[in-house]
Short mmCIF file of C-alpha atoms in Angstrom, two decimals:
data_model
loop_
_atom_site.label_atom_id
_atom_site.label_comp_id
_atom_site.label_asym_id
_atom_site.label_seq_id
_atom_site.Cartn_x
_atom_site.Cartn_y
_atom_site.Cartn_z
CA MET A 21 -6.29 -14.09 6.11
CA TYR A 22 -8.61 -14.34 3.10
CA ALA A 23 -9.15 -17.44 0.99
CA SER A 24 -10.66 -16.83 -2.42
CA PRO A 25 -12.72 -19.57 -4.04
CA THR A 26 -11.27 -18.74 -7.35
CA ALA A 27 -7.73 -17.81 -8.66
CA ILE A 28 -6.81 -14.12 -8.29
CA PRO A 29 -3.62 -12.60 -10.04
CA ILE A 30 -1.47 -10.50 -7.78
CA SER A 31 -2.25 -7.45 -9.90
CA GLN A 32 -5.89 -7.68 -8.53
CA ILE A 33 -4.74 -7.50 -4.89
CA ARG A 34 -5.22 -4.15 -3.16
CA VAL A 35 -4.80 -3.60 0.52
CA ALA A 36 -6.84 -0.54 1.69
CA TYR A 37 -6.56 1.59 4.89
CA ALA A 38 -9.67 3.50 5.82
CA ASN A 39 -9.32 4.15 9.51
CA ASP A 40 -6.60 6.86 9.78
CA GLY A 41 -6.74 9.65 12.40
CA ASN A 42 -5.75 10.44 15.85
CA SER A 43 -6.96 8.33 18.71
CA SER A 44 -8.60 10.06 21.77
CA THR A 45 -5.05 10.27 23.29
CA GLY A 46 -3.67 12.14 20.33
CA VAL A 47 -1.67 9.27 18.95
CA ASP A 48 -1.60 8.98 15.24
CA ARG A 49 -2.53 5.69 13.51
CA ASN A 50 -0.68 4.25 10.54
CA LEU A 51 -0.86 0.94 8.77
CA ARG A 52 2.32 -1.27 8.18
CA VAL A 53 2.03 -4.02 5.68
CA ASP A 54 5.12 -6.24 5.24
CA GLY A 55 3.52 -7.93 2.13
CA VAL A 56 0.95 -10.44 1.05
CA THR A 57 1.24 -14.12 0.23
CA LEU A 58 -0.55 -15.48 -2.80
CA ASP A 59 -0.40 -19.09 -3.79
CA GLY A 60 2.65 -19.63 -1.65
CA THR A 61 4.56 -16.64 -3.15
CA PHE A 62 5.32 -13.63 -0.71
CA TYR A 63 5.12 -10.21 -2.34
CA GLN A 64 6.79 -7.40 -0.42
CA ALA A 65 4.80 -4.11 0.03
CA GLU A 66 8.00 -2.18 -0.51
CA ALA A 67 8.62 -3.81 -3.99
CA ALA A 68 9.27 -1.42 -6.91
CA ASN A 69 5.96 -2.27 -8.63
CA VAL A 70 3.65 -1.52 -5.57
CA PHE A 71 1.62 1.65 -6.07
CA SER A 72 0.44 3.45 -2.87
CA THR A 73 -1.90 6.32 -2.18
CA GLY A 74 -1.46 6.87 1.45
CA THR A 75 2.22 7.12 1.92
CA CYS A 76 4.00 10.30 3.20
CA VAL A 77 7.44 11.00 1.61
CA ALA A 78 9.89 13.49 2.79
CA ASP A 79 10.01 16.56 0.64
CA VAL A 80 6.91 15.47 -1.16
CA GLY A 81 4.25 14.90 1.39
CA ARG A 82 1.34 12.55 0.76
CA ALA A 83 1.19 11.76 -2.92
CA PRO A 84 0.34 8.59 -4.89
CA GLY A 85 3.32 6.78 -6.45
CA LEU A 86 5.71 3.88 -6.42
CA TRP A 87 7.28 4.79 -3.02
CA GLN A 88 8.68 1.33 -2.04
CA SER A 89 7.32 1.76 1.49
CA GLU A 90 5.45 -0.70 3.70
CA TYR A 91 3.64 2.16 5.47
CA LEU A 92 0.37 3.82 4.86
CA HIS A 93 0.38 7.10 6.90
CA ALA A 94 -3.05 8.13 5.79
CA ASN A 95 -6.09 6.57 4.25
CA GLY A 96 -5.20 5.01 0.94
CA TYR A 97 -4.08 1.64 -0.47
CA PHE A 98 -1.36 -0.56 -1.78
CA GLN A 99 -1.90 -1.88 -5.30
CA PHE A 100 0.37 -4.83 -5.94
CA ALA A 101 1.91 -5.53 -9.41
CA SER A 102 1.08 -2.05 -10.63
CA THR A 103 1.63 -0.94 -14.17
CA ALA A 104 2.40 2.65 -13.09
CA VAL A 105 5.42 4.18 -14.67
CA PRO A 106 8.37 4.39 -12.04
CA GLY A 107 9.32 8.05 -11.10
CA VAL A 108 5.97 9.55 -12.06
CA LEU A 109 3.84 11.28 -9.45
CA TRP A 110 0.14 10.82 -9.65
CA ARG A 111 -1.84 13.87 -8.54
#
C-alpha cells in the first residue's frame, strides 16, 4: 500500500514489474495484479484502457498493447487510464 501526500490522477498510476526470470528451481515468475484502488475507487488491471508492456498474448508473443490481462509475464508495466488507441500494437 502506498499513500501519496498529494492527489494523483489514475492516469499517473503505473505498476512496474522488474524481477522476472526463472528461480533456482526453474520455475518462471510472473506478476498478477487484480487492480488498484485510488480514492476509494477500484480500477481493474484488465480494463480496456490499461496499457501493458510485459504481457504475453497467444499468436502475438510479448508486445505492448491494451491486452485486458491482469498478468505481466515478463518485465514491464501496467499503465492505468491509458490514451493508447485500442487495437494498435506498439513495437
